[in-house]
Amino acid sequence: MAASRHNLLGLSLHQLSEFAERLGEKRYRGKQLFEWLYAKGAESFADMTTLSKATRERLEESACIEHVAIASQHQSHDDATTKFLVTLHDGLNVESVLIPPRIAFRSGDAENDDEQRRLTLCISSQAGCPLDCKFCATATMGFLRNLTAGEIISQVLQIRKAAHRPITNIVFMGMGEPMMNYENVMTAVEILISGLNIAARRITISTAGWADHIRRMADDGCKAKLAVSLHSAVDETRAMLMPINKKYNLDQLAASIEYYHATTKKRVTYEYIFFDGINDTEHEVARLIKFARRVPCKVNIIPFHSIAFTGVQGIGSQLRPSPKMNAIADRLREANLSVFVRSNAGEDIAAACGQLVVKTERQRARQTRIFDRTAVGQ
Ligand code: SAH
């Protein structure tokens, strides 16, 4: 693929229209390209049969459609969760996870029929992550780079094709901090809504608490939903688990969430892992209840997926799931909070932020070491 060719995947409708004009085509060609690339998922210009042969040839010369590649798929044994290892053009890996509706949702009524059709894709926004959360596998990789809007969208298009079913919900809960790749994530969200026809209320951006961009998301009128990985409403505890709390403390985070709610009128989701003896004490739970009452919200409790396999040192190696998780969920419900306890879905395939990539990289490193030893005759 010639380096000078312009990758069209990840361009918005406006950008594609401008590209068409630069190519000497009518502006409305941009709309046609937009439909072919996203709604129809065309992978070559030859597939774009509503364009004239001459236009297709011009596109062939000056542009390309650069997709990510699915390197492997891992199906969970306990449910139908599938984890995809995705390779970017420079060889870096990220992961995406396809999550079917929970068995528990199965029922005949209309609302649950909707649940039945739900197919959620969890996507990555960065390769690695700079935030260093102590419970997270991706953190052990460090930060590699931001994904382009095209790479974010391509995860959805490639997995939609592999799944043979429409993807109804998108969550930015794979690798990386979406708010630190703000422009590309927002371009991707715009394309998901207008190009892939995924309703904005079915798209969730999850952040470790980058407060300035929570405000920016509200100011920009972003229609996607906001989730905040909270994990403690006590500054010292949160700073220990999530170093980002030293940049944006709980007061700053709360102020940005209040601003977001006042501007958008939307409810916020808090994600919470309870760790034994760390954030599962009376004091911690009382502070969580107080924090959660500041704006209308939902608390999503996530069972901890061990990251011991990463060889993590320090506090990360001491984290254990709290045996009080379900009791705390009841306590929060008694406090009139809306609480959802996420299932352990996909634990056997490492379906939590960064786990598959880190496992794969380690396996590869081990294999390379074995290979090296063999090569030198050891
Ligand atoms: N940086 C963003 C999105 C990526 S993490 C954020 O922090 O929200 C997506 C979710 O996975 C977060 O809620 C995070 O807390 C959770 N997570 C990370 N590591 C986990 C683990 N080992 N077990 C369970 N959930 C984990």
Coordinates of C-alpha atoms and ligand atoms in Angstrom, one line a residue:
M1 CA 0.0 0.0 0.0
A2 CA 1.6 3.3 -1.1
A3 CA 2.4 5.5 1.9
S4 CA 1.1 8.6 0.2
R5 CA -2.4 7.2 -0.2
H6 CA -4.9 8.7 2.2
N7 CA -6.6 6.3 4.6
L8 CA -10.3 7.1 4.5
L9 CA -11.3 4.9 7.4
G10 CA -12.0 7.1 10.4
L11 CA -12.9 10.2 8.4
S12 CA -16.1 11.9 9.3
L13 CA -18.8 12.8 6.7
H14 CA -17.5 16.4 6.6
Q15 CA -13.9 15.2 6.1
L16 CA -14.9 12.7 3.3
S17 CA -16.9 15.4 1.5
E18 CA -13.8 17.6 1.6
F19 CA -11.6 14.7 0.4
A20 CA -14.0 14.1 -2.5
E21 CA -13.8 17.8 -3.5
R22 CA -10.0 17.7 -3.4
L23 CA -10.2 14.7 -5.7
G24 CA -12.1 16.8 -8.2
E25 CA -15.4 15.0 -7.5
K26 CA -18.7 16.4 -6.4
R27 CA -19.1 16.9 -2.7
Y28 CA -22.0 14.4 -2.4
R29 CA -19.5 11.6 -3.3
G30 CA -18.4 12.1 0.3
K31 CA -21.8 10.9 1.5
Q32 CA -21.6 7.9 -0.8
L33 CA -18.1 7.1 0.6
F34 CA -19.4 7.5 4.1
E35 CA -22.2 5.0 3.5
W36 CA -20.0 2.5 1.8
L37 CA -17.3 2.6 4.4
Y38 CA -19.5 2.5 7.6
A39 CA -23.0 1.3 7.0
K40 CA -22.1 -1.2 4.3
G41 CA -18.6 -1.9 5.6
A42 CA -17.0 -2.0 2.1
E43 CA -13.3 -3.0 2.3
S44 CA -12.3 -2.0 -1.2
F45 CA -13.2 0.7 -3.7
A46 CA -14.1 -2.0 -6.2
D47 CA -17.0 -2.9 -3.9
M48 CA -18.5 0.6 -4.2
T49 CA -20.7 -0.2 -7.1
T50 CA -22.7 3.1 -7.0
L51 CA -19.5 5.0 -7.9
S52 CA -18.4 5.3 -11.6
K53 CA -15.5 3.2 -12.7
A54 CA -13.5 6.4 -13.3
T55 CA -14.1 7.6 -9.7
R56 CA -13.2 4.2 -8.3
E57 CA -9.9 4.3 -10.2
R58 CA -9.1 7.7 -8.9
L59 CA -9.8 6.6 -5.4
E60 CA -7.6 3.5 -5.9
E61 CA -4.7 5.8 -6.9
S62 CA -5.0 8.3 -4.1
A63 CA -6.7 6.6 -1.1
C64 CA -6.9 3.4 0.8
I65 CA -9.1 1.7 3.4
E66 CA -6.8 0.6 6.2
H67 CA -8.4 -2.0 8.6
V68 CA -7.0 -3.5 11.8
A69 CA -6.6 -7.3 11.7
I70 CA -8.2 -9.8 14.0
A71 CA -5.2 -11.9 15.1
S72 CA -7.1 -14.4 17.2
Q73 CA -10.5 -15.0 18.9
H74 CA -11.0 -16.6 22.3
Q75 CA -14.4 -17.9 23.2
S76 CA -15.2 -18.1 26.9
H77 CA -16.5 -21.5 28.2
D78 CA -18.9 -20.1 30.8
D79 CA -20.9 -17.8 28.5
A80 CA -20.7 -16.6 24.9
T81 CA -18.2 -13.8 25.6
T82 CA -15.6 -13.6 22.9
K83 CA -12.3 -11.8 23.2
F84 CA -10.5 -10.6 20.1
L85 CA -6.8 -9.9 19.8
V86 CA -6.5 -7.1 17.3
T87 CA -3.3 -6.1 15.5
L88 CA -2.7 -2.5 14.3
H89 CA -0.8 -1.7 11.1
D90 CA 2.5 -1.2 13.1
G91 CA 2.2 -4.6 14.8
L92 CA 0.9 -3.4 18.2
N93 CA -1.9 -5.3 19.7
V94 CA -5.1 -4.2 21.4
E95 CA -8.2 -6.1 22.5
S96 CA -11.9 -5.9 21.9
V97 CA -14.5 -8.0 23.7
L98 CA -17.9 -9.1 22.4
I99 CA -20.5 -9.5 25.2
P100 CA -23.9 -11.1 24.6
P101 CA -27.0 -10.4 26.7
R102 CA -26.9 -12.1 30.0
I103 CA -28.8 -15.4 30.4
A104 CA -30.5 -13.7 33.4
F105 CA -32.2 -11.3 31.1
R106 CA -34.1 -14.0 29.2
S107 CA -37.8 -13.4 29.4
G108 CA -40.7 -12.9 27.0
D109 CA -41.7 -9.2 27.5
A110 CA -40.9 -6.4 25.2
E111 CA -38.2 -4.7 27.2
N112 CA -36.4 -8.0 27.7
D113 CA -36.7 -8.8 24.0
D114 CA -34.7 -5.7 23.5
E115 CA -32.2 -7.0 26.0
Q116 CA -32.1 -10.3 24.1
R117 CA -31.0 -8.5 20.9
R118 CA -28.3 -6.6 22.7
L119 CA -24.7 -7.3 21.6
T120 CA -22.2 -5.2 23.3
L121 CA -18.7 -4.6 22.0
C122 CA -16.0 -3.3 24.3
I123 CA -13.3 -1.5 22.4
S124 CA -9.9 0.0 23.0
S125 CA -8.9 3.6 22.5
Q126 CA -5.1 3.4 23.2
A127 CA -2.4 0.7 22.9
G128 CA -1.3 0.4 26.5
C129 CA -2.2 3.2 29.0
P130 CA -0.3 5.9 30.9
L131 CA -2.5 6.0 34.0
D132 CA -1.0 3.2 36.1
C133 CA -4.1 2.0 37.9
K134 CA -2.8 -0.6 40.4
F135 CA -5.5 -3.3 39.6
C136 CA -5.2 -3.1 35.8
A137 CA -3.3 -5.4 33.5
T138 CA -3.0 -2.7 30.7
A139 CA -1.1 -0.5 33.1
T140 CA 1.7 -3.0 33.3
M141 CA 2.4 -2.4 29.6
G142 CA 2.9 1.3 30.0
F143 CA 1.7 3.7 27.3
L144 CA 2.4 2.9 23.6
R145 CA 0.2 5.2 21.6
N146 CA -3.2 6.6 20.9
L147 CA -5.4 4.8 18.4
T148 CA -6.6 6.7 15.4
A149 CA -10.3 7.2 14.8
G150 CA -9.9 4.7 11.9
E151 CA -8.5 2.1 14.2
I152 CA -11.3 2.6 16.7
I153 CA -14.0 2.3 14.1
S154 CA -12.2 -0.7 12.4
Q155 CA -12.5 -2.7 15.6
V156 CA -16.2 -2.4 15.3
L157 CA -16.4 -3.0 11.6
Q158 CA -14.1 -6.1 11.7
I159 CA -15.9 -7.7 14.7
R160 CA -19.3 -6.9 13.3
K161 CA -18.3 -8.9 10.2
A162 CA -16.9 -11.7 12.3
A163 CA -20.0 -11.8 14.6
H164 CA -22.5 -12.1 11.7
R165 CA -24.9 -10.1 13.9
P166 CA -25.5 -6.4 14.4
I167 CA -23.6 -4.8 17.3
T168 CA -26.1 -2.8 19.3
N169 CA -24.0 -1.3 22.1
I170 CA -20.5 0.1 22.3
V171 CA -18.4 0.6 25.5
F172 CA -15.0 2.3 25.6
M173 CA -13.8 0.0 28.3
G174 CA -11.1 -1.9 26.6
M175 CA -7.4 -0.8 26.7
G176 CA -6.5 2.8 27.4
E177 CA -8.0 6.0 28.7
P178 CA -10.5 7.4 26.1
M179 CA -10.4 10.9 27.5
M180 CA -6.7 11.1 26.8
N181 CA -7.4 10.5 23.2
Y182 CA -10.3 12.8 23.1
E183 CA -10.5 14.0 19.5
N184 CA -10.1 10.6 17.9
V185 CA -12.6 9.1 20.3
M186 CA -15.1 11.8 19.6
T187 CA -14.7 11.5 15.8
A188 CA -15.2 7.7 16.3
V189 CA -18.4 8.3 18.4
E190 CA -19.7 10.6 15.7
I191 CA -19.1 7.9 13.0
L192 CA -20.6 5.2 15.2
I193 CA -23.8 7.3 15.5
S194 CA -24.3 8.6 12.0
G195 CA -22.3 6.0 10.0
L196 CA -23.0 2.8 11.8
N197 CA -26.4 3.8 13.1
I198 CA -25.7 2.9 16.7
A199 CA -27.9 5.0 19.0
A200 CA -25.9 7.5 21.1
R201 CA -27.6 6.2 24.3
R202 CA -26.0 2.8 23.5
I203 CA -22.5 4.2 23.5
T204 CA -20.6 4.6 26.8
I205 CA -17.3 6.3 27.3
S206 CA -15.6 5.1 30.5
T207 CA -13.0 7.3 32.1
A208 CA -10.6 6.9 35.1
G209 CA -11.6 10.5 35.9
W210 CA -10.0 12.9 33.5
A211 CA -12.1 15.8 34.9
D212 CA -11.3 18.5 32.3
H213 CA -12.5 16.3 29.5
I214 CA -15.7 15.3 31.3
R215 CA -16.5 19.0 31.2
R216 CA -15.4 19.2 27.6
M217 CA -17.6 16.2 26.7
A218 CA -20.6 18.1 28.2
D219 CA -19.6 21.4 26.4
D220 CA -19.3 19.6 23.1
G221 CA -22.8 18.2 23.4
C222 CA -21.5 14.6 23.1
K223 CA -24.5 12.4 23.2
A224 CA -22.7 9.2 24.4
K225 CA -23.1 8.2 28.0
L226 CA -20.5 8.7 30.7
A227 CA -19.1 6.1 33.0
V228 CA -16.5 6.9 35.7
S229 CA -14.3 4.2 37.2
L230 CA -14.5 5.4 40.8
H231 CA -13.2 2.5 43.0
S232 CA -13.1 4.7 46.1
A233 CA -14.7 8.0 47.3
V234 CA -11.8 8.5 49.8
D235 CA -8.9 10.5 48.4
E236 CA -6.1 8.6 50.0
T237 CA -7.5 5.2 49.0
R238 CA -8.3 6.4 45.5
A239 CA -4.8 8.0 45.0
M240 CA -3.3 4.7 46.1
L241 CA -5.3 2.6 43.6
M242 CA -5.5 5.2 40.8
P243 CA -2.6 7.7 40.6
I244 CA -4.8 10.0 38.4
N245 CA -6.4 11.0 41.7
K246 CA -3.3 13.1 42.3
K247 CA -4.0 15.1 39.2
Y248 CA -7.8 15.3 39.6
N249 CA -8.8 14.7 43.2
L250 CA -12.4 13.7 44.2
D251 CA -13.5 17.3 44.7
Q252 CA -12.4 18.1 41.2
L253 CA -13.9 14.9 39.8
A254 CA -17.2 15.5 41.6
A255 CA -17.3 19.1 40.3
S256 CA -16.8 17.9 36.7
I257 CA -19.5 15.3 37.1
E258 CA -21.9 17.8 38.5
Y259 CA -21.2 20.1 35.6
Y260 CA -21.7 17.2 33.2
H261 CA -25.0 16.4 34.8
A262 CA -26.2 20.0 34.9
T263 CA -25.3 20.5 31.3
T264 CA -26.5 17.2 29.8
K265 CA -29.2 16.1 32.3
K266 CA -27.8 12.6 31.9
R267 CA -27.3 10.0 34.6
V268 CA -23.7 8.8 35.3
T269 CA -22.5 5.3 35.8
Y270 CA -19.8 4.6 38.5
E271 CA -17.7 1.5 38.1
Y272 CA -16.5 0.0 41.3
I273 CA -14.3 -3.0 42.2
F274 CA -14.3 -3.9 45.9
F275 CA -10.9 -5.0 47.3
D276 CA -10.6 -6.9 50.5
G277 CA -9.7 -4.6 53.4
I278 CA -9.1 -1.6 51.1
N279 CA -12.3 0.0 49.9
D280 CA -14.9 -2.4 51.5
T281 CA -14.9 -0.9 55.0
E282 CA -17.9 0.9 56.7
H283 CA -16.1 4.2 56.2
E284 CA -15.5 3.6 52.5
V285 CA -19.0 2.5 51.8
A286 CA -20.5 5.5 53.7
R287 CA -18.3 7.8 51.6
L288 CA -19.3 6.1 48.4
I289 CA -23.0 6.5 49.3
K290 CA -22.4 10.2 49.9
F291 CA -20.5 10.7 46.6
A292 CA -23.1 8.7 44.6
R293 CA -25.9 11.0 45.9
R294 CA -24.4 14.1 44.2
V295 CA -26.0 13.4 40.8
P296 CA -28.4 10.7 39.6
C297 CA -26.4 7.6 38.9
K298 CA -26.0 3.9 38.7
V299 CA -23.3 1.9 40.5
N300 CA -21.9 -0.9 38.4
I301 CA -20.0 -3.3 40.7
I302 CA -17.3 -5.3 38.8
P303 CA -15.8 -8.5 40.3
F304 CA -12.0 -8.2 40.4
H305 CA -10.1 -10.2 37.8
S306 CA -6.7 -11.1 39.2
I307 CA -3.7 -9.6 37.4
A308 CA -1.2 -11.8 39.3
F309 CA -0.1 -13.3 36.0
T310 CA 1.5 -10.0 35.0
G311 CA 4.0 -10.4 37.9
V312 CA 2.8 -7.0 39.2
Q313 CA 4.7 -5.7 42.3
G314 CA 3.8 -3.5 45.1
I315 CA 0.2 -2.7 46.1
G316 CA -1.1 -4.4 42.9
S317 CA 0.2 -7.7 44.1
Q318 CA -1.8 -7.4 47.3
L319 CA -5.2 -6.8 45.9
R320 CA -7.8 -9.5 46.5
P321 CA -11.6 -9.5 45.7
S322 CA -13.7 -8.4 48.7
P323 CA -15.9 -11.2 50.2
K324 CA -18.3 -8.4 51.1
M325 CA -19.2 -7.5 47.5
N326 CA -22.8 -8.8 47.5
A327 CA -23.5 -7.5 51.1
I328 CA -22.3 -4.0 50.1
A329 CA -24.4 -4.2 46.9
D330 CA -27.5 -4.8 49.2
R331 CA -26.4 -2.0 51.5
L332 CA -26.2 0.4 48.5
R333 CA -29.7 -0.7 47.4
E334 CA -31.0 0.0 50.9
A335 CA -29.5 3.5 50.5
N336 CA -31.8 3.8 47.4
L337 CA -29.0 3.6 44.9
S338 CA -29.4 1.8 41.6
V339 CA -26.9 -1.0 41.7
F340 CA -25.9 -3.6 39.2
V341 CA -23.4 -6.4 39.9
R342 CA -21.6 -7.4 36.8
S343 CA -21.2 -11.2 36.2
N344 CA -17.8 -12.7 36.1
A345 CA -18.2 -13.0 32.4
G346 CA -15.2 -14.1 30.4
E347 CA -12.9 -14.6 33.4
D348 CA -11.5 -17.7 31.8
I349 CA -10.5 -15.7 28.7
A350 CA -9.2 -12.8 30.6
A351 CA -11.9 -10.4 29.7
A352 CA -10.9 -7.4 31.7
C353 CA -9.0 -4.4 30.6
G354 CA -5.7 -5.4 28.9
Q355 CA -5.6 -8.9 30.2
L356 CA -5.5 -10.8 26.9
V357 CA -2.9 -8.6 25.3
V358 CA -0.6 -8.8 28.3
K359 CA -1.0 -12.6 28.5
T360 CA -0.3 -12.9 24.7
E361 CA 2.8 -10.6 24.9
R362 CA 4.1 -12.7 27.8
Q363 CA 3.5 -15.9 26.0
R364 CA 5.3 -14.5 23.0
A365 CA 8.2 -13.4 25.1
R366 CA 8.4 -16.9 26.6
Q367 CA 8.3 -18.5 23.2
T368 CA 11.0 -16.1 22.0
R369 CA 13.2 -17.0 24.9
I370 CA 12.7 -20.7 24.3
F371 CA 13.4 -20.1 20.6
D372 CA 16.5 -18.1 21.4
R373 CA 17.8 -20.8 23.7
T374 CA 17.1 -23.4 21.0
A375 CA 18.9 -21.3 18.5
V376 CA 22.0 -21.0 20.5
G377 CA 21.9 -24.7 21.2
Q378 CA 21.1 -24.5 24.9
Ligands
SAH1 N1 -9.5 4.0 31.3 C1 -10.9 3.8 31.3 C2 -11.4 2.6 30.5 C3 -10.6 1.3 30.5 S1 -10.7 0.3 32.0 C4 -11.4 3.6 32.7 O1 -10.6 3.6 33.7 O2 -12.6 3.6 32.9 C5 -12.4 -0.3 31.8 C6 -12.9 -0.8 33.1 O3 -12.3 -2.1 33.5 C7 -12.7 0.1 34.3 O4 -13.9 0.3 35.0 C8 -11.7 -0.6 35.1 O5 -11.8 -0.2 36.4 C9 -12.0 -2.0 34.8 N2 -10.9 -2.9 35.2 C10 -9.6 -2.7 35.0 N3 -8.9 -3.7 35.4 C11 -9.7 -4.6 36.0 C12 -9.6 -5.9 36.7 N4 -8.4 -6.4 36.9 N5 -10.7 -6.5 37.1 C13 -11.9 -5.9 36.9 N6 -12.1 -4.8 36.3 C14 -11.0 -4.1 35.8

